[in-house]
Short mmCIF file of C-alpha atoms and ligand atoms in Angstrom, two decimals:
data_model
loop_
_atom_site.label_atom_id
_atom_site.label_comp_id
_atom_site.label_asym_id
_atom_site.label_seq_id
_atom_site.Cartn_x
_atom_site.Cartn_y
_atom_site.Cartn_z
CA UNK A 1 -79.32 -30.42 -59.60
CA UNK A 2 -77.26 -27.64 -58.19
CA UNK A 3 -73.77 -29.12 -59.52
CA UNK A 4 -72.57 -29.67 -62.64
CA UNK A 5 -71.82 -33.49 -63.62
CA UNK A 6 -68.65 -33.47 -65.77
CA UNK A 7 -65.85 -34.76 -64.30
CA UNK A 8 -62.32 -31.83 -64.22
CA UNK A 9 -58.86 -33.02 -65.32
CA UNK A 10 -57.24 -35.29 -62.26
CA UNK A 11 -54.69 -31.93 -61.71
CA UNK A 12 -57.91 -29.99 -60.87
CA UNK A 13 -60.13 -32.11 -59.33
CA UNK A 14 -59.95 -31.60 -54.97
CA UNK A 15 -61.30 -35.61 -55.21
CA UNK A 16 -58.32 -37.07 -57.23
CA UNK A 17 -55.15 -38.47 -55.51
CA UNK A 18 -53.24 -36.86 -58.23
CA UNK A 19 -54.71 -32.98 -57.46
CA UNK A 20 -52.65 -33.94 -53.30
CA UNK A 21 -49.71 -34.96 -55.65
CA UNK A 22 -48.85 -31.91 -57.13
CA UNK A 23 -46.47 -29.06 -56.03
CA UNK A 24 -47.94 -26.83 -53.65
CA UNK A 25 -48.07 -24.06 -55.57
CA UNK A 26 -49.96 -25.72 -58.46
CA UNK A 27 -52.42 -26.99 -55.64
CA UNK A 28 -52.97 -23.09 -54.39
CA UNK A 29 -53.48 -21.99 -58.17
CA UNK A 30 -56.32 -24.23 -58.38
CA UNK A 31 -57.93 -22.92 -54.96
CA UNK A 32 -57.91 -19.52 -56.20
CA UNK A 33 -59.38 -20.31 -59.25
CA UNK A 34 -62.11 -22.04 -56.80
CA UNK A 35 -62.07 -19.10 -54.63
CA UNK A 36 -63.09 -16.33 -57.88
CA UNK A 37 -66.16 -19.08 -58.69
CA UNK A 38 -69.88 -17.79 -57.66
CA UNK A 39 -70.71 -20.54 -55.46
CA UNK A 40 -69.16 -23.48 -53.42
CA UNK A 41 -67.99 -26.40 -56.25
CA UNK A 42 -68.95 -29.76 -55.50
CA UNK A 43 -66.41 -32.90 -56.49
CA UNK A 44 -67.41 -36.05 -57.00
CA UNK A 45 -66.01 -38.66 -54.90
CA UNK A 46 -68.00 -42.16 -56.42
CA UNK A 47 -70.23 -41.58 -58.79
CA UNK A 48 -73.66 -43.42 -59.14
CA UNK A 49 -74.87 -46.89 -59.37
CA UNK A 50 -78.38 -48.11 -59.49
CA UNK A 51 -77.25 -49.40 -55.95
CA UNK A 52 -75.83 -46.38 -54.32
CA UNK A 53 -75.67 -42.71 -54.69
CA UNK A 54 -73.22 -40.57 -55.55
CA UNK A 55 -70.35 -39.43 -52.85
CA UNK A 56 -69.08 -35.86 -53.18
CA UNK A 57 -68.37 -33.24 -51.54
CA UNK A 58 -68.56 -28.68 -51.80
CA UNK A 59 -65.23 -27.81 -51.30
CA UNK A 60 -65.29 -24.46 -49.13
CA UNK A 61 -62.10 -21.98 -50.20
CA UNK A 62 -63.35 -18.80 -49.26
CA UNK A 63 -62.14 -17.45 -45.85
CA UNK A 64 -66.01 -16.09 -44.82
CA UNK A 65 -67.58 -19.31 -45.74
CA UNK A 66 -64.60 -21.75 -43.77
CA UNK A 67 -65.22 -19.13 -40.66
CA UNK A 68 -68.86 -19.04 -41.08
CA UNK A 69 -69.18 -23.33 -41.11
CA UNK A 70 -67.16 -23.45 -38.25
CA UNK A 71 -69.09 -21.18 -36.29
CA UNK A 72 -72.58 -23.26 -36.92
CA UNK A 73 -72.01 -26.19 -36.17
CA UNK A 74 -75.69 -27.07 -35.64
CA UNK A 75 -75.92 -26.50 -39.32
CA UNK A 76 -72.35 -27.89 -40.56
CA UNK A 77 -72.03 -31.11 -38.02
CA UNK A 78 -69.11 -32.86 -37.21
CA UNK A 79 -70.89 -36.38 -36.39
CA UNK A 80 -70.30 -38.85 -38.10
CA UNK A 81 -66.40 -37.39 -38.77
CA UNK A 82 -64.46 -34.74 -39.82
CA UNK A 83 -62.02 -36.96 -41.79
CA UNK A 84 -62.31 -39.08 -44.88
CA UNK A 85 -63.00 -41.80 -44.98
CA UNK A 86 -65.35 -41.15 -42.21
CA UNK A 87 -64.60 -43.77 -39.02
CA UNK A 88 -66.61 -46.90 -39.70
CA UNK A 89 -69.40 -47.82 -37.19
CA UNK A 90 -67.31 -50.39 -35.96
CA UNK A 91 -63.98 -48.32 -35.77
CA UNK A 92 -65.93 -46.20 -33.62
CA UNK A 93 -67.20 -49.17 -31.38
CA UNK A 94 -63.94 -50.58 -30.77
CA UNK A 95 -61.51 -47.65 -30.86
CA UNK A 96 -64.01 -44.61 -28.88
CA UNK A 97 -65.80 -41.59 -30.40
CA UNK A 98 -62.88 -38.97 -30.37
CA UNK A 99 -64.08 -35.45 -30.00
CA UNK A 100 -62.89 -34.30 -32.77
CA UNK A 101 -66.28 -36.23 -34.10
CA UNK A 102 -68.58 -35.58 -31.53
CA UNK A 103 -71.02 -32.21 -31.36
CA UNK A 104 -73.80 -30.08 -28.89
CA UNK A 105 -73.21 -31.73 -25.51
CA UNK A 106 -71.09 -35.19 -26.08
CA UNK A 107 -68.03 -32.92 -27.34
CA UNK A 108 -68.66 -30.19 -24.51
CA UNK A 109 -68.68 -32.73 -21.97
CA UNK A 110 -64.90 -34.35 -23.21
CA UNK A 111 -63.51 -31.27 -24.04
CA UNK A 112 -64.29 -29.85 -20.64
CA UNK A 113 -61.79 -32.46 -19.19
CA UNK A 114 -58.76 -31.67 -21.27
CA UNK A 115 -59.46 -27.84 -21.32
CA UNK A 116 -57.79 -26.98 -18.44
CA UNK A 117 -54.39 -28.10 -19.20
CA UNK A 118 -54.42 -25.81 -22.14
CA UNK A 119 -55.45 -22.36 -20.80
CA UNK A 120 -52.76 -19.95 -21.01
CA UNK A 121 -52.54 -19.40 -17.47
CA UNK A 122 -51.64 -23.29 -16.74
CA UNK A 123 -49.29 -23.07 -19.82
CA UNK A 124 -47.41 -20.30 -18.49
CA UNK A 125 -45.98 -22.82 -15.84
CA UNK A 126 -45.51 -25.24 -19.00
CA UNK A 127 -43.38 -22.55 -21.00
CA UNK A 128 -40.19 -22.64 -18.93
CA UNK A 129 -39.79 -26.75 -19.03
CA UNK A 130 -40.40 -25.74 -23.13
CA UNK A 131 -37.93 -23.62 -23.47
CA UNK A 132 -35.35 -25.75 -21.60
CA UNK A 133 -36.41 -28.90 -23.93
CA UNK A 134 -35.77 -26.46 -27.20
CA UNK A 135 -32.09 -26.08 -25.63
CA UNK A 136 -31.18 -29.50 -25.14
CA UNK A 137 -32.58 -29.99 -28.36
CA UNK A 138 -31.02 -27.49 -30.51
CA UNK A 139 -27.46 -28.43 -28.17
CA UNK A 140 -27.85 -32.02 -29.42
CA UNK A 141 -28.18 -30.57 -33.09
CA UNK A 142 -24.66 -28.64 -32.66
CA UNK A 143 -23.27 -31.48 -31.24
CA UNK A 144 -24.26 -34.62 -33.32
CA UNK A 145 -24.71 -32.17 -36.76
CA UNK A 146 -27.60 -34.44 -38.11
CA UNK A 147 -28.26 -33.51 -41.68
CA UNK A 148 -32.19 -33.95 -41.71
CA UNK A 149 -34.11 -31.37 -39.49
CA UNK A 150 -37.26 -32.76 -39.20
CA UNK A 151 -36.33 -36.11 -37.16
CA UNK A 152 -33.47 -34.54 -35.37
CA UNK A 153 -35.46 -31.32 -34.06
CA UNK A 154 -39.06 -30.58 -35.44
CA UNK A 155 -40.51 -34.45 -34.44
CA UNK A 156 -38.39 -34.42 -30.90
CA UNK A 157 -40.14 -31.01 -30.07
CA UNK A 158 -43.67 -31.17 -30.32
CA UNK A 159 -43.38 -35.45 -29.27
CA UNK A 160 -41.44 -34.64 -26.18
CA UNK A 161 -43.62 -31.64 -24.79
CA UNK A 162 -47.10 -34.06 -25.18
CA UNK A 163 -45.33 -36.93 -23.40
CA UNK A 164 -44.39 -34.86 -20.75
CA UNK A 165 -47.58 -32.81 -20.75
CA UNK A 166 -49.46 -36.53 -20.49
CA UNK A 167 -46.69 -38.05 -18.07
CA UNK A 168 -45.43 -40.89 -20.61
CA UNK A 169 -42.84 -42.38 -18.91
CA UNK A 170 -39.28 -42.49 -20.99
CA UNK A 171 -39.70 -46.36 -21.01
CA UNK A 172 -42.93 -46.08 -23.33
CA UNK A 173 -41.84 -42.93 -25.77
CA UNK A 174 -40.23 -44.95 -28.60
CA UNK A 175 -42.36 -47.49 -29.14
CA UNK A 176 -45.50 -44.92 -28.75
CA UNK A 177 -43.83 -42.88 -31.40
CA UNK A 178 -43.53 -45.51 -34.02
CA UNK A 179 -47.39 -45.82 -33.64
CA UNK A 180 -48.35 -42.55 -34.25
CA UNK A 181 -46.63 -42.58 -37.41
CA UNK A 182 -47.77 -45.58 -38.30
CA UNK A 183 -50.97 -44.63 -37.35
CA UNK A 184 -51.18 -41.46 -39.46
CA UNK A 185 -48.89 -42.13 -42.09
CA UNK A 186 -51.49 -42.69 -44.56
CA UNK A 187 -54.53 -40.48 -43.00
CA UNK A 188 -55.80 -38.47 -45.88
CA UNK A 189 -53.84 -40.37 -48.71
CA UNK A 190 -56.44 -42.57 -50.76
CA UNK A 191 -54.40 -45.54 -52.19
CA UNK A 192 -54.87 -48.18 -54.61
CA UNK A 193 -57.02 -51.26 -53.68
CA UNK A 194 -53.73 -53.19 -54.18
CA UNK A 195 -51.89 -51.21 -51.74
CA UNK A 196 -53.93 -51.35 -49.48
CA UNK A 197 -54.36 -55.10 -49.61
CA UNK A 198 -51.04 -55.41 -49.03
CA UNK A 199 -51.12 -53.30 -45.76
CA UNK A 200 -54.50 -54.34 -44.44
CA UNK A 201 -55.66 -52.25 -41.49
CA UNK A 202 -51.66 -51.13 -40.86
CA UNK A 203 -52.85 -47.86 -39.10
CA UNK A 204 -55.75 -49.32 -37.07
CA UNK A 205 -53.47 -52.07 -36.12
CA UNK A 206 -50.86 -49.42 -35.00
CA UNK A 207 -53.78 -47.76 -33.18
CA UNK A 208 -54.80 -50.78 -31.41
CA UNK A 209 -51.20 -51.23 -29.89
CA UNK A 210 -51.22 -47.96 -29.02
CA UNK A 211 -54.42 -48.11 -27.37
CA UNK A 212 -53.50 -51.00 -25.27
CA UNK A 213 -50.09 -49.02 -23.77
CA UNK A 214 -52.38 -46.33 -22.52
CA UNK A 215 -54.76 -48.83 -20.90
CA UNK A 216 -51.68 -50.02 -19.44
CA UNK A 217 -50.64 -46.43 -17.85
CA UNK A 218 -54.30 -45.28 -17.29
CA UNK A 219 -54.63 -48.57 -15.17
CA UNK A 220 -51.01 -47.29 -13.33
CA UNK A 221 -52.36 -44.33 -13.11
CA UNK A 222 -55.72 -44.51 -11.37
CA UNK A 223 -53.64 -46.32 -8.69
CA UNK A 224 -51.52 -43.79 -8.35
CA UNK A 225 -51.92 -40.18 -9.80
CA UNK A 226 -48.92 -38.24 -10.51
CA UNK A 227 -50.50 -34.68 -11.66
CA UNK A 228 -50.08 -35.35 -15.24
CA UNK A 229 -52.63 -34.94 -17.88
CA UNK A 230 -53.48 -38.89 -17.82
CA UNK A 231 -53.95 -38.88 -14.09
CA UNK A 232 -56.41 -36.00 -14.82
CA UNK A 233 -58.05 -38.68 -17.32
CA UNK A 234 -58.37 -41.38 -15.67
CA UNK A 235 -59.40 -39.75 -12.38
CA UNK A 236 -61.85 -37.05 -13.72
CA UNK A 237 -65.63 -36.81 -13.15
CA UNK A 238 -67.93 -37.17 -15.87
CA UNK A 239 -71.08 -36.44 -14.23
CA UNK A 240 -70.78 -38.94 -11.75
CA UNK A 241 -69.18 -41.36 -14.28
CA UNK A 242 -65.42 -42.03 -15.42
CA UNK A 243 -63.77 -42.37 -18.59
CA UNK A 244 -63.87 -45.77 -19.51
CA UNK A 245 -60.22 -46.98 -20.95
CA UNK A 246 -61.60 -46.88 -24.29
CA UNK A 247 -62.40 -43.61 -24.20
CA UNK A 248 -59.14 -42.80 -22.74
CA UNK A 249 -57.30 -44.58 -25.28
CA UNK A 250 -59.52 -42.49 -27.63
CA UNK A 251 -58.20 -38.87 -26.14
CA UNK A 252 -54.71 -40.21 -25.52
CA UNK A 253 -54.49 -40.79 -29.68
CA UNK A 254 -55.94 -37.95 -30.36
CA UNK A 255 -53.66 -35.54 -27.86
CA UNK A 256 -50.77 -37.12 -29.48
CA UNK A 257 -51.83 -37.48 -33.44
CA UNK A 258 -53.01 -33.62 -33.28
CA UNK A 259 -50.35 -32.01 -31.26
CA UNK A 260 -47.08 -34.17 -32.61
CA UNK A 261 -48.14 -33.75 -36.58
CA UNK A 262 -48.97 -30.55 -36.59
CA UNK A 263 -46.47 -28.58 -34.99
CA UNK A 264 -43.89 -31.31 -36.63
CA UNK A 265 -44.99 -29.95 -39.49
CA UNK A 266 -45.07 -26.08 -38.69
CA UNK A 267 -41.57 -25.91 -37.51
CA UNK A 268 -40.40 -28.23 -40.06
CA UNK A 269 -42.08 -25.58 -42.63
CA UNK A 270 -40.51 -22.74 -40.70
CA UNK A 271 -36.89 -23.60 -41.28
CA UNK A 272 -37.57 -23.10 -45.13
CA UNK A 273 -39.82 -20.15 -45.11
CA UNK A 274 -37.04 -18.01 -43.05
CA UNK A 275 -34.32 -19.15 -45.63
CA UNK A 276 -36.57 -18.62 -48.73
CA UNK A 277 -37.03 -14.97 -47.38
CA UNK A 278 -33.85 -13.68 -45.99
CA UNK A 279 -35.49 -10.29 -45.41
CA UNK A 280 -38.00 -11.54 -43.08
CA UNK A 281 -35.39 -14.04 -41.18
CA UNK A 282 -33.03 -10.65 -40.80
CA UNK A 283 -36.00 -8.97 -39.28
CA UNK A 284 -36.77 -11.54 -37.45
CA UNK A 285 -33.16 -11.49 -36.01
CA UNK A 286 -33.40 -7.93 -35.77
CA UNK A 287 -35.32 -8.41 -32.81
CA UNK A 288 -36.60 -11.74 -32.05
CA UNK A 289 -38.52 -11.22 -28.76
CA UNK A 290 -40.71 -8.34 -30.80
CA UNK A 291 -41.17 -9.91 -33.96
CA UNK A 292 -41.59 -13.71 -32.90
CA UNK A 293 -45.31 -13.94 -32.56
CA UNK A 294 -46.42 -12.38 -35.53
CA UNK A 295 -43.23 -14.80 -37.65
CA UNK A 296 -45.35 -17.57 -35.67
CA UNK A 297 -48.68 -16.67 -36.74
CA UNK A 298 -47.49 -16.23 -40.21
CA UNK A 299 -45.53 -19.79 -40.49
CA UNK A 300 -48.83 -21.42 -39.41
CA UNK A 301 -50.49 -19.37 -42.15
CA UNK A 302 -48.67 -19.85 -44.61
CA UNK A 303 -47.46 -23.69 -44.16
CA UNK A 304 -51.25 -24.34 -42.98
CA UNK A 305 -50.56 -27.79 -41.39
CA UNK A 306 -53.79 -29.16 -41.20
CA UNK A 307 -55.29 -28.43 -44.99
CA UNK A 308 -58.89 -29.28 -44.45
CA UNK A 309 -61.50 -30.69 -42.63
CA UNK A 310 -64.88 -31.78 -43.11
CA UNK A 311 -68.23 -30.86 -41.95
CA UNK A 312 -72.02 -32.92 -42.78
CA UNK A 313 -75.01 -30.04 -43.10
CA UNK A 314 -77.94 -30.98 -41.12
CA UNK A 315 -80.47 -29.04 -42.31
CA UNK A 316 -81.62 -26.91 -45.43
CA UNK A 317 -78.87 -23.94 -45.82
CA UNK A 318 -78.63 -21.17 -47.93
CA UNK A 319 -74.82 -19.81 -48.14
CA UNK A 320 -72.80 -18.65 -51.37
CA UNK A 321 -74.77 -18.93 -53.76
CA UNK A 322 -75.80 -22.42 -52.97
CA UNK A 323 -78.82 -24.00 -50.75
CA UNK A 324 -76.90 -26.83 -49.29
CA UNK A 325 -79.13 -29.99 -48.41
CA UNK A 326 -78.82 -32.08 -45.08
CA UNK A 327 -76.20 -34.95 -45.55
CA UNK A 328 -74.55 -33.10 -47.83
CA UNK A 329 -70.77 -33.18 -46.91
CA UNK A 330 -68.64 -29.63 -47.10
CA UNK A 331 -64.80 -29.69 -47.33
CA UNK A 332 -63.09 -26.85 -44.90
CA UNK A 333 -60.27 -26.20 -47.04
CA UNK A 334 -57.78 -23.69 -44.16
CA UNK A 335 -55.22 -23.77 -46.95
CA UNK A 336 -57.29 -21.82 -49.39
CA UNK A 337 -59.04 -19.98 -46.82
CA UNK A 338 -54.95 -18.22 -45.51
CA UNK A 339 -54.45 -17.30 -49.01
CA UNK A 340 -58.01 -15.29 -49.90
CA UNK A 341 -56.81 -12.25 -51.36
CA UNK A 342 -60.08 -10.73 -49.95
CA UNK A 343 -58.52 -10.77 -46.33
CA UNK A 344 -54.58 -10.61 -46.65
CA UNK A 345 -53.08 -8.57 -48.88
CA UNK A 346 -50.61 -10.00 -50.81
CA UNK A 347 -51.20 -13.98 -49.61
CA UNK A 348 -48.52 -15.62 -50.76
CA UNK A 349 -46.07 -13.45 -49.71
CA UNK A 350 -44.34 -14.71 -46.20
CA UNK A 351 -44.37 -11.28 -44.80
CA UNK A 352 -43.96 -11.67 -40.42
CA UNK A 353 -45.20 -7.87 -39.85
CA UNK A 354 -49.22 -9.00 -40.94
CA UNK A 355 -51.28 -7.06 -38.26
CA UNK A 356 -53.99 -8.64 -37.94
CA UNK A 357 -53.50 -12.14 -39.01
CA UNK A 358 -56.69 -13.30 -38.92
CA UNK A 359 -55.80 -16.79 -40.76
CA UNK A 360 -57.90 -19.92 -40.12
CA UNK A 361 -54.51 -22.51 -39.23
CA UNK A 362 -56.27 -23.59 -36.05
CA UNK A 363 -59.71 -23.49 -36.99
CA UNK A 364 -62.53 -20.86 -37.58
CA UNK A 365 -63.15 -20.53 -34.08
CA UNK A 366 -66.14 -22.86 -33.71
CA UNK A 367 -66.34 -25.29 -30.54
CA UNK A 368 -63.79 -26.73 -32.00
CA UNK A 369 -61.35 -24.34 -32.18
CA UNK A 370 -57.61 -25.91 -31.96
CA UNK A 371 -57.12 -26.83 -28.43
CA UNK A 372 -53.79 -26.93 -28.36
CA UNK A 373 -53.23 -23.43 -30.26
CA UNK A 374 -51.31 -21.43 -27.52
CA UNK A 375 -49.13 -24.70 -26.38
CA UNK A 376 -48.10 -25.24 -30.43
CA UNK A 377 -47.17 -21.43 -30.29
CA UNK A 378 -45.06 -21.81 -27.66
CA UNK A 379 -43.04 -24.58 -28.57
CA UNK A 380 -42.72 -23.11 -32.07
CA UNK A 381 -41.44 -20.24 -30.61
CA UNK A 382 -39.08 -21.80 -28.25
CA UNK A 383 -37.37 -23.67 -31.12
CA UNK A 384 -36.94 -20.76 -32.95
CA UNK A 385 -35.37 -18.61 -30.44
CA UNK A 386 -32.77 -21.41 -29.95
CA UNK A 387 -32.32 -22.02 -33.46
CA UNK A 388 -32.22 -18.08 -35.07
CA UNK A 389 -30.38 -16.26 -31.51
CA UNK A 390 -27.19 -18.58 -31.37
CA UNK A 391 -24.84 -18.33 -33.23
CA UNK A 392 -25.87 -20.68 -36.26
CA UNK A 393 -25.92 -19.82 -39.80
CA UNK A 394 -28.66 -22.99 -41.15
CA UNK A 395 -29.09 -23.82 -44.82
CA UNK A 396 -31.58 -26.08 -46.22
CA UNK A 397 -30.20 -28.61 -48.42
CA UNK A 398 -32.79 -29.20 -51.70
CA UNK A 399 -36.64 -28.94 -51.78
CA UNK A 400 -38.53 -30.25 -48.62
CA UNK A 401 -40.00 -33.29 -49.10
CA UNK A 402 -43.60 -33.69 -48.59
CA UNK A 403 -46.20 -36.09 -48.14
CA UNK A 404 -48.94 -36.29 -51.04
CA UNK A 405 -51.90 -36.14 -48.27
CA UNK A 406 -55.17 -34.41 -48.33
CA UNK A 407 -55.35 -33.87 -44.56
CA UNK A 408 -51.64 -32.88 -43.13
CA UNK A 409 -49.32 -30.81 -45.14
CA UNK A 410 -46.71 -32.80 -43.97
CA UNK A 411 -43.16 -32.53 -44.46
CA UNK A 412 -40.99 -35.82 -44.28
CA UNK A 413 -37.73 -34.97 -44.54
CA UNK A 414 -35.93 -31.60 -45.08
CA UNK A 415 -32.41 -31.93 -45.62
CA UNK A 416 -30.42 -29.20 -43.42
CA UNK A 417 -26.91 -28.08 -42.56
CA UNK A 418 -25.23 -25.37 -40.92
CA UNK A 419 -22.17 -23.46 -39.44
CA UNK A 420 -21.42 -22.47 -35.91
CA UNK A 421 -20.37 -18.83 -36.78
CA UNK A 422 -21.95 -15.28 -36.31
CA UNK A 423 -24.38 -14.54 -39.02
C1 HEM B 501 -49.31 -25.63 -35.53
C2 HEM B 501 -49.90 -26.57 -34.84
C3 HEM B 501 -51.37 -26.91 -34.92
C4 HEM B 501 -52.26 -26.70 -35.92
C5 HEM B 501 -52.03 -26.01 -37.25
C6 HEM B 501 -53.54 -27.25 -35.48
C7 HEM B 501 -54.70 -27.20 -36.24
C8 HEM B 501 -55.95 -27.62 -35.78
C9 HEM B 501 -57.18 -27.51 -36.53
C10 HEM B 501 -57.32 -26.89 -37.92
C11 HEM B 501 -58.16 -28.04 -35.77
C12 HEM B 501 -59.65 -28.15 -36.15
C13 HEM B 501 -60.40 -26.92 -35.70
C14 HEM B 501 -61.86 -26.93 -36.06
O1 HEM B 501 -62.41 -27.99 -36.44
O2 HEM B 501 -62.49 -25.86 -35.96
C15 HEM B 501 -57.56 -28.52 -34.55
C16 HEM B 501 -58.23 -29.16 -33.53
C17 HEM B 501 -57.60 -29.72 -32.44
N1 HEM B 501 -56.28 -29.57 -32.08
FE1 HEM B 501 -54.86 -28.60 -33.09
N2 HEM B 501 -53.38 -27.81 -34.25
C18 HEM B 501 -52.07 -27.62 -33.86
C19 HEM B 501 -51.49 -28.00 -32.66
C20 HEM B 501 -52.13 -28.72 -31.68
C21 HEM B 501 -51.52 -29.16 -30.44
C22 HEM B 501 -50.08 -28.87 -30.00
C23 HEM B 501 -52.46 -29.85 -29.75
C24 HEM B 501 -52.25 -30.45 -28.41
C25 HEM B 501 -52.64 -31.56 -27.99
C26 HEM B 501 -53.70 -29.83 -30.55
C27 HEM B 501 -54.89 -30.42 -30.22
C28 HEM B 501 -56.06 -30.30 -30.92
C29 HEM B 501 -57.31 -30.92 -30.50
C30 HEM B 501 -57.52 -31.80 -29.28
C31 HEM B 501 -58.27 -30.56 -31.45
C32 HEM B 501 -59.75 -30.97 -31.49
C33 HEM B 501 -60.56 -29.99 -30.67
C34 HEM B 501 -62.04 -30.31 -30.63
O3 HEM B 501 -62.53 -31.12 -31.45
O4 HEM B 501 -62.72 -29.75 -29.77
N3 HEM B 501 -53.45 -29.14 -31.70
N4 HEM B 501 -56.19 -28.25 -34.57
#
């Protein structure tokens, strides 16, 4: 055996529900402490019975080995899921493979469909309706002076840009966006058997009406394109065959669960970082248009809105220290990786000048390198050019509050105020 079998304390074991429940910073401790370890530690998830073997996984916290498992991904697979709990057979049958979970040719082939909508070329015609939608929003702020940011501007942004990117009409937006959340309010949280026999299926159910709206438009659709991203669904080629609505339900879900949490969840994250470090916000301000990209790229590092992912090893593989063995699951873990000492100086400093920046927020780069990267740094941006240039002055009121998941570094609620003066 190439693990040890003593269980650590609930506070530092990556398997526990309390480790997710702790303060951030107690969470990062533990990954460094991880990170300084000669090879990859595994956790274990269910221990052993006569009847069944154990469940575990190697938690990967070094930046080389999250970079080097997303670039093999004949070795580190992302079939049968890069979540946990992995989709159930019959999830899969009655919901559709997303891509996400998919490798070699099956993911090429669905990714290939989407793609073009997110080059940075087609973007580029995007950016101008973005930056127009960060006005309105930011003018509603001033005028209706909500005091939580995260509903009132972060959640409005990214929703609102992959509506309009996928052509939902206005007519379908509310109702879609109390599915999503209901749909990944508990992704990554593991919850007591009691809790979740009292909310049996909640999320799949939420998925399932969501699923059935898109049939709905993809059926509208088909009759009648209208150049948005679900007439490019419905209508496109897949050697010779089309998506079926299953599968378009499947892409539709995952468009809007990956693009609307995330970026949420960045900006919502940004608002605090800037007024934690009033020296990078000044020079920030100082000039926005030359410092905005690299205060982007840092935000995403540091906040790191999707934690970790998962990977199965196929085959025999030597790395760190350790041979892993096929079927053995690896953890991805992006927010240890943006904090390894051995690649950014300083990592827990917030500190917008970092040149490079190579931090792993989207991905390592593999085939399934964030699609939606440039859009989310665009509308990021957008919001906060409207939110730093005017003339605001925004305080956060208390501590953010955050979810307790393993998957989305999620912010619920931030409480926010602010005065319309010069700075
Ligand atoms: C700050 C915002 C965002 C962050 C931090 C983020 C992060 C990530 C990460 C870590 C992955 C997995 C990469 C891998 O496995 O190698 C991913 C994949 C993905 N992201 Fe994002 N994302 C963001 C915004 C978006 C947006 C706006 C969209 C737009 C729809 C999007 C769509 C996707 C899709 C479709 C995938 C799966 C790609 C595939 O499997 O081929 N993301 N994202």
């Amino acid at each position: 055996m190439n693990h040890p079998r003593t269980l650590p304390a609930p506070a530092a074991d990556l398997a526990d529900p309390a480790f997710w429940k702790q303060p951030p910073a107690q969470r990062l401790a533990r990954f460094a402490e991880l990170r300084s370890e000669p090879r990859p530690v595994f956790f274990t998830e269910r221990r052993a019975t006569r009847h069944r073997p154990e469940r575990g996984f190697y938690a990967l916290v070094r930046h080389a080995d999250v970079l080097k498992a997303s670039r093999l991904p004949r070795v580190f697979a992302s079939a049968p899921g890069v979540t946990s709990p992995e989709p159930a057979r019959w999830v899969r049958a009655v919901f559709g493979d997303s891509m996400v979970n998919l490798d070699g040719a099956d993911h090429t082939r669905l990714r290939r469909i989407v793609q073009q909508a997110f080059t940075p070329r087609l973007l580029a015609e995007t950016e101008a309706s973005i930056r127009e939608l960060a006005v309105r929003i930011v003018d509603d702020m001033v005028a209706e002076r909500p005091d939580e940011f995260v509903s009132a501007v972060a959640s409005r942004m990214s929703f609102e840009v992959i509506c309009a990117m996928l052509g939902v009409p206005d007519a379908y937006r509310y109702r879609i966006a109390r599915q999503i959340d209901r749909a990944s309010e508990h992704a990554g949280v593991r919850r007591s058997l009691g809790a979740r026999l009292l909310s049996p299926g909640k999320g799949l159910r939420a998925l399932a009406r969501m699923e059935l709206t898109v049939a709905r438009l993809g059926r509208e659709r088909r009759r009648r394109p209208t150049g948005d991203l679900i007439s490019a669904l419905v209508c496109a080629d897949l050697d010779g065959e089309r998506l079926t609505y299953r599968q378009l339900g499947s892409f539709f879900s995952l468009l809007l669960v990956a693009g609307v949490e995330t970026t949420r969840n960045a900006i919502a994250h940004a608002l605090a970082l800037l007024i934690n470090n009033p020296d990078q916000h000044a020079l920030l301000l100082s000039d926005f248009e030359k410092y905005a990209d690299g205060a982007v790229d840092e935000i995403v590092r540091h906040s790191t809105p999707i934690i970790q992912f998962r990977r199965t090893v196929t085959t025999r593989y030597a790395m760190s220290g350790h041979t892993f063995l096929p079927g053995d699951k690896v953890m991805l873990l992006y927010a240890s990786a943006n904090r390894d000492a051995s690649v950014f100086a300083d990592p827990d400093a917030f500190d917008i000048t970092r040149d490079p920046n190579p931090h792993l927020g989207y991905g390592g780069g593999g085939p399934h390198y964030c699609l939606g990267a440039h859009l989310a740094r665009l509308e990021i941006k957008a919001v906060l050019r409207e939110l730093l240039t005017r003339p605001l002055t925004l305080r956060t009121l208390g501590e953010p509050e955050l979810g307790t998941s393993n998957f989305d570094h999620r912010v619920r609620k931030q409480h926010f105020a602010f005065d319309v003066t010069k700075p």
